[in-house]
Amino acid sequence: TPPPPPPTGCGVPDTASATCVCDGVTYDFSQMKTSSGSQLFGSPNGDYNFYFQMAAGGLPASFPGCTFDPAMDTGNAGGQATLDGTTCYALGLVAQQTWTLQGGSPQVISVTFTGGADTRSFLLDVTCDPTTTGAFTAIGEVQPLVYEMEMQSCAACAAGYGSALPLPPPP
C-alpha cells in the first residue's frame, strides 16, 4: 500500500465544544461516546488505568478509580491512575490541544494535549470508523511522560457523527 499523505491543516480547535475545522470540514468530537452513552472513556494498560474525556470541560475532578491532585483537578482531557486508584496523574488539558489531519484510509485525526502533571502530555489518534461513536484503547507511555491513546469513531469521518450506522448482519 502507498504511504499515507502528509498531515494537513487544522485550525484552532474550539475547546469548549470539542470541534475543529480541518481542510474545510468541521469535526465534532463531543459526539464520541461509549456504548453506554458516556463521554468518559477508560482503558487498562499494564499497571495503570487510562481515562479520556475532551467534551464537557474534561474529566471530573474525582470519579471511581481516579482523584486528581487538587492543584490539577479541572480541565483534564486525560488521566493515568494506578490500578488501586490511590494516585491519578493529569496527562493533558482540554484547553491545550492541537489537531492534525493525518489523512490516509481510513482517515486519522491526531489530537495532542499538553499541560499535564510534571510536563505530561498525550497524543490521541482518532481513526474514522463509521460503525461506532467511540472505541477507546490506551497504548501507554511511549516516551518518558508522553502517552498515547487510540480511538475509533465516526466523529473522525468526513461524513461526521451521522455516519454511525449499525453493522449489517453477517452473511
Coordinates of N, CA, C and O in Angstrom, one line a residue, residues 12-151:
V12 N -7.6 26.4 14.7 CA -7.6 26.4 16.1 C -8.8 25.7 16.6 O -9.9 26.0 16.2
P13 N -8.7 24.7 17.5 CA -9.9 24.0 17.9 C -10.7 24.8 18.9 O -10.2 25.7 19.6
D14 N -12.0 24.6 18.9 CA -12.9 25.2 19.8 C -13.0 24.2 21.0 O -13.7 23.2 21.0
T15 N -12.2 24.5 22.0 CA -12.1 23.6 23.1 C -13.4 23.5 24.0 O -13.6 22.5 24.6
A16 N -14.2 24.5 23.9 CA -15.5 24.4 24.7 C -16.5 23.5 24.0 O -17.2 22.8 24.7
S17 N -16.4 23.3 22.7 CA -17.4 22.4 22.0 C -16.7 21.2 21.5 O -17.4 20.3 20.9
A18 N -15.4 21.0 21.6 CA -14.6 19.8 21.1 C -14.8 19.7 19.6 O -15.0 18.6 19.1
T19 N -14.7 20.8 18.9 CA -14.8 20.8 17.5 C -13.5 21.5 16.9 O -12.9 22.3 17.5
C20 N -13.3 21.2 15.6 CA -12.2 21.8 14.9 C -12.5 21.7 13.4 O -13.1 20.7 13.0
V21 N -12.0 22.7 12.7 CA -12.2 22.7 11.2 C -10.8 22.2 10.6 O -9.8 22.9 10.9
C22 N -10.8 21.1 9.9 CA -9.6 20.6 9.2 C -9.9 20.5 7.7 O -10.9 19.9 7.3
D23 N -9.2 21.2 6.9 CA -9.3 21.3 5.5 C -10.8 21.6 5.1 O -11.4 20.9 4.2
G24 N -11.4 22.5 5.8 CA -12.7 23.0 5.5 C -13.9 22.1 6.0 O -15.0 22.4 5.8
V25 N -13.6 21.0 6.7 CA -14.6 20.1 7.3 C -14.6 20.3 8.8 O -13.5 20.3 9.4
T26 N -15.8 20.5 9.4 CA -15.9 20.6 10.9 C -16.0 19.2 11.5 O -16.9 18.5 11.1
Y27 N -15.2 18.9 12.4 CA -15.2 17.6 13.1 C -15.7 17.9 14.5 O -15.1 18.8 15.2
D28 N -16.6 17.1 15.0 CA -17.3 17.3 16.3 C -16.9 16.1 17.2 O -17.6 15.1 17.2
F29 N -15.9 16.2 18.0 CA -15.5 15.1 18.9 C -16.3 15.1 20.2 O -16.2 14.2 21.0
S30 N -17.3 16.0 20.4 CA -18.2 15.9 21.5 C -19.1 14.7 21.3 O -19.7 14.3 22.3
Q31 N -19.2 14.2 20.1 CA -20.1 13.1 19.8 C -19.5 11.8 20.1 O -20.1 10.7 20.0
M32 N -18.2 11.8 20.5 CA -17.5 10.5 20.8 C -18.1 10.0 22.2 O -17.9 10.7 23.2
K33 N -18.7 8.8 22.2 CA -19.3 8.3 23.4 C -19.1 6.8 23.5 O -18.9 6.1 22.4
T34 N -19.1 6.3 24.7 CA -19.0 4.8 24.9 C -20.3 4.2 24.5 O -21.3 4.9 24.2
S35 N -20.4 2.9 24.4 CA -21.6 2.2 24.1 C -22.8 2.5 25.0 O -23.9 2.4 24.7
S36 N -22.4 2.9 26.3 CA -23.5 3.3 27.2 C -23.8 4.7 27.2 O -24.6 5.2 28.0
G37 N -23.2 5.5 26.3 CA -23.6 6.9 26.1 C -22.7 7.9 26.9 O -22.9 9.1 26.9
S38 N -21.7 7.4 27.6 CA -20.9 8.3 28.4 C -19.8 8.9 27.6 O -19.3 8.3 26.6
Q39 N -19.4 10.1 28.0 CA -18.3 10.8 27.3 C -16.9 10.5 28.0 O -15.9 10.9 27.5
L40 N -17.0 9.7 29.1 CA -15.8 9.4 29.8 C -15.4 8.0 29.4 O -16.1 7.0 29.6
F41 N -14.2 7.9 28.8 CA -13.6 6.6 28.4 C -12.5 6.1 29.3 O -11.8 6.9 29.9
G42 N -12.4 4.8 29.5 CA -11.4 4.2 30.3 C -10.9 2.9 29.7 O -11.6 2.2 29.0
S43 N -9.5 2.7 29.9 CA -8.9 1.5 29.4 C -7.7 1.2 30.3 O -6.9 2.0 30.6
P44 N -7.6 -0.1 30.7 CA -6.4 -0.5 31.4 C -5.2 -0.7 30.4 O -5.4 -1.0 29.3
N45 N -4.0 -0.5 30.9 CA -2.8 -0.9 30.2 C -1.7 -1.1 31.2 O -1.2 -0.1 31.9
G46 N -1.2 -2.3 31.4 CA -0.2 -2.6 32.3 C -0.6 -2.3 33.8 O -1.6 -2.8 34.2
D47 N 0.2 -1.5 34.4 CA 0.0 -1.2 35.8 C -0.9 0.0 36.0 O -1.0 0.5 37.2
Y48 N -1.6 0.5 35.0 CA -2.4 1.7 35.1 C -3.7 1.6 34.3 O -3.8 0.8 33.4
N49 N -4.6 2.4 34.8 CA -5.8 2.6 34.0 C -5.7 4.0 33.4 O -5.2 5.0 34.1
F50 N -6.2 4.2 32.2 CA -6.1 5.4 31.5 C -7.5 5.9 31.2 O -8.4 5.1 30.9
Y51 N -7.7 7.2 31.3 CA -9.0 7.8 31.2 C -9.0 9.0 30.2 O -7.9 9.7 30.1
F52 N -10.1 9.2 29.5 CA -10.1 10.3 28.5 C -11.5 10.9 28.4 O -12.5 10.2 28.4
Q53 N -11.6 12.2 28.4 CA -12.8 12.9 28.1 C -12.5 14.4 27.7 O -11.9 15.1 28.5
M54 N -12.8 14.7 26.4 CA -12.4 16.1 26.0 C -13.7 17.0 25.9 O -13.5 18.2 25.8
A55 N -14.9 16.4 26.0 CA -16.1 17.2 26.0 C -16.5 17.6 27.4 O -16.0 17.0 28.4
A56 N -17.4 18.5 27.5 CA -18.0 18.9 28.8 C -16.9 19.3 29.8 O -17.0 19.1 31.0
G57 N -15.9 20.0 29.3 CA -14.8 20.5 30.2 C -13.8 19.5 30.6 O -12.9 19.9 31.4
G58 N -13.9 18.3 30.2 CA -12.9 17.3 30.5 C -13.3 16.4 31.6 O -14.5 16.3 32.0
L59 N -12.3 15.7 32.2 CA -12.6 14.7 33.2 C -13.1 15.3 34.5 O -12.6 16.4 34.8
P60 N -14.0 14.7 35.2 CA -14.3 15.2 36.6 C -13.1 15.2 37.5 O -12.1 14.5 37.3
A61 N -13.1 16.0 38.5 CA -12.0 16.1 39.5 C -11.8 14.8 40.2 O -10.7 14.4 40.6
S62 N -12.9 14.0 40.3 CA -12.9 12.7 41.0 C -13.9 11.8 40.4 O -15.1 12.3 40.2
F63 N -13.6 10.6 40.2 CA -14.6 9.6 39.8 C -14.0 8.2 40.2 O -12.8 8.2 40.6
P64 N -14.8 7.2 40.2 CA -14.3 5.9 40.7 C -13.0 5.5 40.0 O -12.9 5.5 38.8
G65 N -11.9 5.3 40.8 CA -10.6 4.9 40.3 C -9.6 6.0 40.1 O -8.5 5.8 39.7
C66 N -10.1 7.3 40.2 CA -9.2 8.4 40.0 C -9.7 9.7 40.7 O -10.8 10.1 40.6
T67 N -8.8 10.2 41.5 CA -9.0 11.5 42.1 C -7.7 12.3 41.9 O -6.6 12.0 42.3
F68 N -7.9 13.4 41.1 CA -6.7 14.2 40.8 C -6.3 15.1 41.9 O -7.1 15.4 42.8
D69 N -5.0 15.4 41.9 CA -4.4 16.3 42.9 C -5.2 17.6 42.8 O -5.5 18.1 41.7
P70 N -5.6 18.3 44.0 CA -6.4 19.5 43.9 C -5.7 20.6 43.1 O -6.5 21.5 42.6
A71 N -4.4 20.6 42.9 CA -3.8 21.6 42.1 C -4.0 21.4 40.6 O -3.8 22.4 39.9
M72 N -4.5 20.2 40.2 CA -4.7 19.9 38.8 C -6.0 19.1 38.6 O -6.0 18.1 37.9
D73 N -7.0 19.6 39.3 CA -8.3 18.8 39.2 C -9.3 19.3 38.3 O -10.4 18.7 38.3
T74 N -9.0 20.3 37.4 CA -10.0 20.7 36.5 C -9.4 20.8 35.1 O -8.3 21.1 34.9
G75 N -10.3 20.6 34.1 CA -9.9 20.8 32.7 C -9.0 19.7 32.1 O -8.4 19.9 31.1
N76 N -8.9 18.5 32.8 CA -8.0 17.5 32.3 C -8.7 16.7 31.2 O -9.8 16.2 31.4
A77 N -8.0 16.5 30.1 CA -8.6 15.6 29.0 C -8.2 14.2 29.2 O -8.9 13.3 28.8
G78 N -7.0 13.9 29.9 CA -6.6 12.6 30.1 C -6.1 12.4 31.5 O -5.6 13.3 32.1
G79 N -6.2 11.1 31.9 CA -5.7 10.8 33.3 C -5.1 9.4 33.3 O -5.5 8.5 32.5
Q80 N -4.1 9.2 34.1 CA -3.4 7.9 34.3 C -3.5 7.6 35.8 O -3.0 8.4 36.6
A81 N -4.1 6.5 36.2 CA -4.3 6.1 37.6 C -3.7 4.8 37.8 O -3.7 3.9 37.0
T82 N -3.1 4.6 39.0 CA -2.6 3.3 39.5 C -3.9 2.4 39.6 O -5.0 2.9 39.8
L83 N -3.6 1.1 39.4 CA -4.7 0.2 39.4 C -5.6 0.2 40.7 O -6.8 0.0 40.7
D84 N -4.9 0.5 41.8 CA -5.6 0.6 43.1 C -6.3 2.0 43.3 O -7.0 2.2 44.3
G85 N -6.1 2.9 42.3 CA -6.8 4.2 42.4 C -6.2 5.2 43.4 O -6.8 6.2 43.6
T86 N -5.1 4.9 44.0 CA -4.6 5.8 45.0 C -3.9 7.0 44.4 O -3.7 8.0 45.1
T87 N -3.4 6.9 43.2 CA -2.7 8.0 42.5 C -3.3 8.2 41.1 O -3.5 7.2 40.4
C88 N -3.6 9.5 40.8 CA -4.1 9.8 39.4 C -3.4 11.0 38.9 O -3.4 12.1 39.6
Y89 N -2.7 10.9 37.8 CA -2.0 12.0 37.2 C -2.7 12.6 36.0 O -3.3 11.8 35.2
A90 N -2.7 13.9 35.9 CA -3.3 14.6 34.8 C -2.3 14.5 33.6 O -1.1 14.7 33.8
L91 N -2.8 14.1 32.4 CA -1.9 13.9 31.3 C -2.0 15.0 30.3 O -1.1 15.1 29.4
G92 N -2.9 15.9 30.3 CA -3.0 17.0 29.4 C -4.3 17.7 29.6 O -5.3 17.1 30.1
L93 N -4.4 19.0 29.2 CA -5.5 19.8 29.4 C -6.4 20.0 28.2 O -5.8 20.1 27.1
V94 N -7.7 20.0 28.4 CA -8.6 20.3 27.3 C -8.2 21.6 26.6 O -8.3 21.7 25.4
A95 N -7.8 22.6 27.4 CA -7.5 23.9 26.8 C -6.2 24.0 26.0 O -6.0 25.0 25.3
Q96 N -5.4 23.0 26.1 CA -4.1 22.9 25.5 C -4.1 21.8 24.5 O -3.4 20.8 24.7
Q97 N -4.8 21.9 23.4 CA -4.8 20.9 22.4 C -4.6 21.4 21.0 O -4.9 22.6 20.7
T98 N -4.0 20.6 20.1 CA -3.8 20.9 18.7 C -4.2 19.7 17.9 O -4.0 18.5 18.3
W99 N -4.8 19.9 16.8 CA -5.3 18.9 15.9 C -4.5 18.8 14.6 O -4.1 19.8 14.1
T100 N -4.3 17.6 14.1 CA -3.7 17.4 12.8 C -4.4 16.3 12.1 O -4.7 15.2 12.6
L101 N -4.8 16.6 10.8 CA -5.5 15.7 10.0 C -4.4 14.9 9.3 O -3.6 15.4 8.5
Q102 N -4.3 13.6 9.7 CA -3.3 12.7 9.1 C -3.7 12.1 7.7 O -2.8 11.7 7.0
G103 N -4.9 12.2 7.4 CA -5.4 11.6 6.2 C -5.3 10.1 6.2 O -5.5 9.5 7.2
G104 N -5.0 9.5 5.1 CA -5.0 8.0 5.0 C -6.3 7.4 4.8 O -7.3 8.1 4.7
S105 N -6.3 6.1 4.7 CA -7.6 5.4 4.6 C -7.5 4.1 5.4 O -6.8 3.2 5.1
P106 N -8.3 4.1 6.5 CA -9.2 5.1 6.9 C -8.5 6.4 7.5 O -7.3 6.3 7.9
Q107 N -9.2 7.5 7.4 CA -8.7 8.8 7.9 C -8.4 8.7 9.4 O -9.1 8.1 10.2
V108 N -7.3 9.4 9.8 CA -6.9 9.6 11.2 C -6.7 11.0 11.5 O -6.1 11.8 10.7
I109 N -7.3 11.5 12.6 CA -7.1 12.8 13.2 C -6.4 12.6 14.5 O -6.8 11.9 15.4
S110 N -5.2 13.3 14.6 CA -4.4 13.2 15.8 C -4.6 14.5 16.6 O -4.6 15.6 16.1
V111 N -4.9 14.4 17.9 CA -5.0 15.5 18.8 C -4.0 15.4 19.9 O -3.9 14.3 20.6
T112 N -3.1 16.4 20.1 CA -2.1 16.4 21.1 C -2.6 17.3 22.2 O -3.0 18.4 22.0
F113 N -2.5 16.8 23.5 CA -2.9 17.5 24.7 C -1.6 17.7 25.5 O -0.9 16.8 25.8
T114 N -1.3 18.9 25.9 CA -0.2 19.3 26.8 C -0.7 19.9 28.1 O -1.9 20.1 28.2
G115 N 0.3 20.1 29.0 CA -0.1 20.8 30.2 C -0.4 19.9 31.4 O -1.0 20.3 32.4
G116 N -0.1 18.6 31.2 CA -0.3 17.6 32.3 C 0.6 17.8 33.5 O 1.6 18.6 33.5
A117 N 0.4 16.9 34.5 CA 1.3 17.0 35.7 C 2.7 16.6 35.3 O 3.0 15.7 34.5
D118 N 3.6 17.4 35.9 CA 5.1 17.1 35.7 C 5.4 17.1 34.2 O 6.2 16.3 33.8
T119 N 4.8 18.0 33.4 CA 5.0 18.1 31.9 C 4.5 17.0 31.1 O 4.8 16.8 30.0
R120 N 3.6 16.1 31.7 CA 3.0 15.0 30.9 C 2.2 15.6 29.7 O 1.6 16.7 29.8
S121 N 2.1 14.8 28.7 CA 1.3 15.1 27.5 C 0.8 13.8 26.9 O 1.3 12.7 27.2
F122 N -0.2 13.9 26.1 CA -0.6 12.7 25.4 C -1.2 13.0 24.0 O -1.6 14.1 23.7
L123 N -1.0 12.0 23.1 CA -1.5 12.0 21.8 C -2.7 11.1 21.7 O -2.6 9.9 22.1
L124 N -3.8 11.6 21.1 CA -4.9 10.8 20.8 C -5.1 10.7 19.3 O -5.3 11.7 18.7
D125 N -5.0 9.5 18.8 CA -5.2 9.2 17.4 C -6.6 8.7 17.2 O -7.0 7.6 17.8
V126 N -7.5 9.4 16.5 CA -8.9 9.0 16.3 C -9.0 8.6 14.8 O -8.8 9.4 13.9
T127 N -9.3 7.3 14.6 CA -9.5 6.7 13.3 C -10.9 6.7 12.9 O -11.8 6.3 13.7
C128 N -11.2 7.1 11.7 CA -12.6 7.0 11.2 C -13.1 5.6 11.2 O -12.5 4.7 10.6
D129 N -14.2 5.4 11.8 CA -14.9 4.1 11.8 C -16.4 4.5 11.8 O -17.0 4.9 12.8
P130 N -17.1 4.4 10.7 CA -18.5 4.8 10.6 C -19.4 4.0 11.4 O -20.6 4.3 11.5
T131 N -19.0 2.9 12.0 CA -19.9 2.0 12.7 C -19.9 2.3 14.2 O -20.7 1.6 14.9
T132 N -19.1 3.2 14.7 CA -19.1 3.4 16.2 C -19.0 4.9 16.5 O -18.3 5.6 15.8
T133 N -19.5 5.3 17.7 CA -19.3 6.6 18.2 C -18.1 6.7 19.0 O -17.6 7.8 19.3
G134 N -17.5 5.6 19.5 CA -16.3 5.6 20.2 C -15.9 4.3 20.8 O -16.6 3.6 21.5
A135 N -14.7 3.8 20.4 CA -14.0 2.7 21.0 C -12.6 3.1 21.3 O -11.9 3.7 20.5
F136 N -12.2 2.9 22.6 CA -11.0 3.6 23.2 C -10.0 2.5 23.6 O -10.4 1.5 24.2
T137 N -8.7 2.7 23.3 CA -7.6 1.8 23.7 C -6.5 2.7 24.2 O -6.1 3.6 23.5
A138 N -6.0 2.4 25.4 CA -4.8 3.1 25.9 C -3.5 2.3 25.4 O -3.4 1.1 25.6
I139 N -2.6 3.0 24.8 CA -1.4 2.4 24.3 C -0.4 2.5 25.5 O 0.4 1.6 25.7
G140 N -0.4 3.6 26.2 CA 0.5 3.8 27.4 C 1.6 4.8 27.1 O 1.5 5.6 26.2
E141 N 2.7 4.7 27.9 CA 3.8 5.7 27.9 C 4.7 5.3 26.7 O 5.3 4.2 26.7
V142 N 4.8 6.1 25.7 CA 5.6 5.8 24.5 C 7.0 6.5 24.6 O 7.9 6.1 23.8
Q143 N 7.1 7.5 25.4 CA 8.3 8.2 25.7 C 8.2 8.7 27.1 O 7.1 8.7 27.6
P144 N 9.3 9.0 27.8 CA 9.1 9.5 29.2 C 8.1 10.7 29.2 O 8.2 11.7 28.5
L145 N 7.0 10.5 30.0 CA 6.0 11.5 30.3 C 5.2 11.8 29.0 O 4.4 12.8 29.0
V146 N 5.2 11.0 28.0 CA 4.4 11.2 26.8 C 3.6 9.9 26.6 O 4.2 8.8 26.5
Y147 N 2.3 10.0 26.5 CA 1.4 8.9 26.4 C 0.6 8.9 25.1 O 0.5 9.9 24.5
E148 N 0.1 7.7 24.7 CA -0.6 7.6 23.5 C -1.9 6.8 23.8 O -1.9 5.8 24.5
M149 N -3.0 7.3 23.2 CA -4.3 6.6 23.2 C -4.8 6.6 21.8 O -4.5 7.4 21.0
E150 N -5.7 5.6 21.6 CA -6.3 5.5 20.3 C -7.8 5.3 20.4 O -8.3 4.8 21.4
M151 N -8.5 5.9 19.4 CA -10.0 5.7 19.4 C -10.4 5.4 17.9 O -9.7 5.8 17.0

